[in-house]
Amino acid sequence: MQKVILFDINETVLDLSPLRPKFKLYLNNESHMDTWFAMLLHSSTVSLITGVKTNFKRLAHAALVTLAARLNTTLSDNELDDIVSTFANLPPHDDISPSLTMLRRAGFKLVAFSNSSLTLLDAQLTNANIIQQFDDVISVESAGTFKPSKDAYQYALQAIGVSAKDACLVATHDWDTHGALCAGLNAAFINRFNTPYNAIYKKPTIIGDTMTSIAQQIIDDRVK
């Protein structure tokens, strides 16, 4: 069985920093991007737990509207669309392309796996010029849920026809690697932001500060 590596996309593969000037422009502070993204993840978790059927774009807009209200301002429809459209035009981190090449040459199947809608995910990877480096692109959209639900990871496994023991999720979010481990997959945590791993979560054995390090550890782990 060919081993499969699933990659979280936002922040793990793609660099969100081009969004920061938009938050400076419309909300006067680049750091509001981090607050917005945290609110977005929180909303997806609430939707997951309570069974709300929605999609990434609606969640992104709702989080922006709420954030603006907390800052005593509003965002026009054009401003909302401008921020979200920038989300579709993010560059990959510098270590992504060479790391994907390493893993492909080592015989791994590479899969993009995201909470973003399939339309947005395709646009993101195409605009970043890395879609050709993935063997498959999977959105949780068709599963009607979000990561870190076990159903999301099981949906991905079924879509690519692989068992959990033959799959590894790579992510820079500890809640995502925790979710994958709880679903029976292997996982690798890339610590892009120099933050401690949540002590209450299941911890992967593969941890690194760069995707190159993660890729090499995955390759080395296979040949042990």
GROMACS .gro file of C-alpha atoms in nm:
model
  224
    1MET     CA    1   0.000   0.000   0.000
    2GLN     CA    2   0.135   0.340  -0.098
    3LYS     CA    3   0.170   0.565   0.205
    4VAL     CA    4  -0.038   0.883   0.191
    5ILE     CA    5   0.046   1.224   0.335
    6LEU     CA    6  -0.245   1.462   0.387
    7PHE     CA    7  -0.160   1.830   0.416
    8ASP     CA    8  -0.364   2.092   0.593
    9ILE     CA    9  -0.353   2.399   0.369
   10ASN     CA   10  -0.418   2.731   0.544
   11GLU     CA   11  -0.108   2.837   0.740
   12THR     CA   12   0.048   2.491   0.704
   13VAL     CA   13   0.108   2.510   0.327
   14LEU     CA   14  -0.003   2.863   0.240
   15ASP     CA   15   0.131   3.182   0.397
   16LEU     CA   16  -0.149   3.407   0.526
   17SER     CA   17   0.071   3.715   0.563
   18PRO     CA   18  -0.062   3.885   0.242
   19LEU     CA   19  -0.392   3.918   0.426
   20ARG     CA   20  -0.241   4.144   0.689
   21PRO     CA   21  -0.234   4.463   0.476
   22LYS     CA   22  -0.606   4.417   0.412
   23PHE     CA   23  -0.676   4.424   0.785
   24LYS     CA   24  -0.457   4.730   0.819
   25LEU     CA   25  -0.647   4.896   0.534
   26TYR     CA   26  -0.998   4.819   0.651
   27LEU     CA   27  -0.963   4.769   1.028
   28ASN     CA   28  -0.651   4.979   1.104
   29ASN     CA   29  -0.441   4.697   1.248
   30GLU     CA   30  -0.274   4.398   1.081
   31SER     CA   31  -0.297   4.192   1.400
   32HIS     CA   32  -0.675   4.176   1.362
   33MET     CA   33  -0.610   3.907   1.100
   34ASP     CA   34  -0.507   3.667   1.376
   35THR     CA   35  -0.821   3.746   1.574
   36TRP     CA   36  -1.037   3.694   1.265
   37PHE     CA   37  -0.877   3.361   1.180
   38ALA     CA   38  -0.921   3.239   1.538
   39MET     CA   39  -1.287   3.346   1.526
   40LEU     CA   40  -1.326   3.162   1.197
   41LEU     CA   41  -1.188   2.840   1.344
   42HIS     CA   42  -1.409   2.882   1.651
   43SER     CA   43  -1.718   2.926   1.432
   44SER     CA   44  -1.636   2.613   1.234
   45THR     CA   45  -1.607   2.416   1.560
   46VAL     CA   46  -1.940   2.550   1.687
   47SER     CA   47  -2.101   2.462   1.352
   48LEU     CA   48  -1.954   2.114   1.374
   49ILE     CA   49  -2.077   2.049   1.727
   50THR     CA   50  -2.426   2.191   1.674
   51GLY     CA   51  -2.483   2.050   1.326
   52VAL     CA   52  -2.497   2.383   1.141
   53LYS     CA   53  -2.454   2.323   0.767
   54THR     CA   54  -2.246   2.604   0.623
   55ASN     CA   55  -1.929   2.668   0.423
   56PHE     CA   56  -1.598   2.848   0.456
   57LYS     CA   57  -1.702   3.167   0.277
   58ARG     CA   58  -2.010   3.219   0.493
   59LEU     CA   59  -1.809   3.157   0.809
   60ALA     CA   60  -1.536   3.395   0.692
   61HIS     CA   61  -1.785   3.672   0.619
   62ALA     CA   62  -1.968   3.623   0.949
   63ALA     CA   63  -1.643   3.637   1.147
   64LEU     CA   64  -1.539   3.956   0.966
   65VAL     CA   65  -1.874   4.123   1.035
   66THR     CA   66  -1.855   4.030   1.403
   67LEU     CA   67  -1.494   4.146   1.433
   68ALA     CA   68  -1.573   4.480   1.270
   69ALA     CA   69  -1.868   4.532   1.506
   70ARG     CA   70  -1.644   4.467   1.807
   71LEU     CA   71  -1.413   4.736   1.671
   72ASN     CA   72  -1.708   4.978   1.635
   73THR     CA   73  -1.698   4.983   1.258
   74THR     CA   74  -1.852   4.807   0.959
   75LEU     CA   75  -1.726   4.647   0.640
   76SER     CA   76  -1.899   4.691   0.307
   77ASP     CA   77  -1.981   4.392   0.087
   78ASN     CA   78  -1.695   4.493  -0.143
   79GLU     CA   79  -1.452   4.509   0.148
   80LEU     CA   80  -1.565   4.168   0.274
   81ASP     CA   81  -1.522   4.021  -0.072
   82ASP     CA   82  -1.181   4.183  -0.110
   83ILE     CA   83  -1.051   4.018   0.207
   84VAL     CA   84  -1.195   3.677   0.123
   85SER     CA   85  -1.074   3.693  -0.238
   86THR     CA   86  -0.722   3.761  -0.110
   87PHE     CA   87  -0.757   3.433   0.079
   88ALA     CA   88  -0.769   3.263  -0.262
   89ASN     CA   89  -0.438   3.422  -0.367
   90LEU     CA   90  -0.191   3.325  -0.098
   91PRO     CA   91   0.166   3.214  -0.168
   92PRO     CA   92   0.306   2.886  -0.041
   93HIS     CA   93   0.567   2.895   0.233
   94ASP     CA   94   0.918   2.878   0.090
   95ASP     CA   95   0.976   2.526   0.220
   96ILE     CA   96   0.666   2.372   0.062
   97SER     CA   97   0.763   2.298  -0.298
   98PRO     CA   98   1.099   2.134  -0.222
   99SER     CA   99   0.944   1.931   0.059
  100LEU     CA  100   0.663   1.804  -0.162
  101THR     CA  101   0.923   1.708  -0.421
  102MET     CA  102   1.120   1.516  -0.155
  103LEU     CA  103   0.814   1.320  -0.047
  104ARG     CA  104   0.699   1.247  -0.401
  105ARG     CA  105   1.043   1.115  -0.497
  106ALA     CA  106   1.032   0.894  -0.187
  107GLY     CA  107   0.712   0.736  -0.320
  108PHE     CA  108   0.446   0.901  -0.107
  109LYS     CA  109   0.102   0.999  -0.237
  110LEU     CA  110   0.035   1.366  -0.153
  111VAL     CA  111  -0.313   1.496  -0.077
  112ALA     CA  112  -0.434   1.849  -0.001
  113PHE     CA  113  -0.697   1.832   0.273
  114SER     CA  114  -0.878   2.140   0.400
  115ASN     CA  115  -1.183   2.286   0.572
  116SER     CA  116  -1.203   2.532   0.281
  117SER     CA  117  -1.465   2.469   0.013
  118LEU     CA  118  -1.346   2.270  -0.287
  119THR     CA  119  -1.386   2.574  -0.512
  120LEU     CA  120  -1.170   2.788  -0.284
  121LEU     CA  121  -0.920   2.509  -0.228
  122ASP     CA  122  -0.872   2.454  -0.602
  123ALA     CA  123  -0.829   2.829  -0.653
  124GLN     CA  124  -0.579   2.856  -0.368
  125LEU     CA  125  -0.358   2.575  -0.493
  126THR     CA  126  -0.384   2.682  -0.856
  127ASN     CA  127  -0.297   3.044  -0.779
  128ALA     CA  128  -0.008   2.928  -0.558
  129ASN     CA  129   0.115   2.717  -0.853
  130ILE     CA  130   0.141   2.400  -0.645
  131ILE     CA  131  -0.176   2.210  -0.737
  132GLN     CA  132   0.027   1.993  -0.976
  133GLN     CA  133   0.234   1.868  -0.682
  134PHE     CA  134  -0.067   1.702  -0.520
  135ASP     CA  135  -0.215   1.370  -0.631
  136ASP     CA  136  -0.556   1.458  -0.492
  137VAL     CA  137  -0.742   1.756  -0.345
  138ILE     CA  138  -1.006   1.693  -0.079
  139SER     CA  139  -1.239   1.937   0.095
  140VAL     CA  140  -1.450   1.845   0.397
  141GLU     CA  141  -1.734   2.030   0.222
  142SER     CA  142  -1.874   1.710   0.069
  143ALA     CA  143  -1.863   1.538   0.407
  144GLY     CA  144  -2.085   1.807   0.560
  145THR     CA  145  -1.852   1.856   0.854
  146PHE     CA  146  -1.525   2.020   0.953
  147LYS     CA  147  -1.194   1.904   1.095
  148PRO     CA  148  -1.128   1.801   1.370
  149SER     CA  149  -1.437   1.579   1.352
  150LYS     CA  150  -1.344   1.212   1.315
  151ASP     CA  151  -1.593   1.201   1.029
  152ALA     CA  152  -1.383   1.453   0.834
  153TYR     CA  153  -1.070   1.238   0.851
  154GLN     CA  154  -1.265   0.920   0.778
  155TYR     CA  155  -1.419   1.088   0.475
  156ALA     CA  156  -1.072   1.170   0.342
  157LEU     CA  157  -0.950   0.814   0.398
  158GLN     CA  158  -1.249   0.670   0.214
  159ALA     CA  159  -1.210   0.919  -0.072
  160ILE     CA  160  -0.851   0.811  -0.138
  161GLY     CA  161  -0.899   0.447  -0.046
  162VAL     CA  162  -0.639   0.416   0.227
  163SER     CA  163  -0.644   0.286   0.584
  164ALA     CA  164  -0.575   0.517   0.876
  165LYS     CA  165  -0.248   0.341   0.960
  166ASP     CA  166  -0.116   0.418   0.611
  167ALA     CA  167  -0.200   0.789   0.629
  168CYS     CA  168  -0.029   1.082   0.799
  169LEU     CA  169  -0.170   1.432   0.843
  170VAL     CA  170   0.071   1.726   0.843
  171ALA     CA  171  -0.056   2.046   1.005
  172THR     CA  172   0.060   2.353   1.194
  173HIS     CA  173  -0.253   2.344   1.413
  174ASP     CA  174  -0.231   2.116   1.716
  175TRP     CA  175  -0.608   2.070   1.721
  176ASP     CA  176  -0.582   1.926   1.369
  177THR     CA  177  -0.302   1.680   1.444
  178HIS     CA  178  -0.488   1.584   1.763
  179GLY     CA  179  -0.803   1.522   1.560
  180ALA     CA  180  -0.615   1.306   1.312
  181LEU     CA  181  -0.455   1.100   1.590
  182CYS     CA  182  -0.794   1.051   1.755
  183ALA     CA  183  -0.925   0.922   1.420
  184GLY     CA  184  -0.644   0.666   1.403
  185LEU     CA  185  -0.417   0.842   1.155
  186ASN     CA  186  -0.053   0.925   1.206
  187ALA     CA  187   0.031   1.294   1.232
  188ALA     CA  188   0.317   1.542   1.206
  189PHE     CA  189   0.317   1.887   1.364
  190ILE     CA  190   0.503   2.173   1.197
  191ASN     CA  191   0.559   2.445   1.454
  192ARG     CA  192   0.557   2.747   1.224
  193PHE     CA  193   0.473   2.995   1.501
  194ASN     CA  194   0.705   2.878   1.779
  195THR     CA  195   0.415   2.801   2.011
  196PRO     CA  196   0.388   2.518   2.265
  197TYR     CA  197   0.181   2.215   2.169
  198ASN     CA  198  -0.138   2.195   2.374
  199ALA     CA  199  -0.061   1.965   2.666
  200ILE     CA  200  -0.410   1.809   2.673
  201TYR     CA  201  -0.397   1.699   2.307
  202LYS     CA  202  -0.255   1.377   2.167
  203LYS     CA  203   0.097   1.456   2.053
  204PRO     CA  204   0.253   1.329   1.730
  205THR     CA  205   0.598   1.175   1.729
  206ILE     CA  206   0.703   1.383   1.429
  207ILE     CA  207   0.753   1.752   1.513
  208GLY     CA  208   0.963   2.012   1.334
  209ASP     CA  209   1.001   2.382   1.266
  210THR     CA  210   1.013   2.353   0.886
  211MET     CA  211   0.836   2.143   0.627
  212THR     CA  212   1.176   2.020   0.507
  213SER     CA  213   1.243   1.878   0.853
  214ILE     CA  214   0.897   1.720   0.866
  215ALA     CA  215   0.941   1.563   0.522
  216GLN     CA  216   1.279   1.415   0.611
  217GLN     CA  217   1.144   1.271   0.937
  218ILE     CA  218   0.853   1.111   0.753
  219ILE     CA  219   1.091   0.955   0.502
  220ASP     CA  220   1.328   0.835   0.775
  221ASP     CA  221   1.038   0.696   0.981
  222ARG     CA  222   0.920   0.482   0.690
  223VAL     CA  223   1.254   0.305   0.652
  224LYS     CA  224   1.298   0.222   1.022
   0.00000   0.00000   0.00000
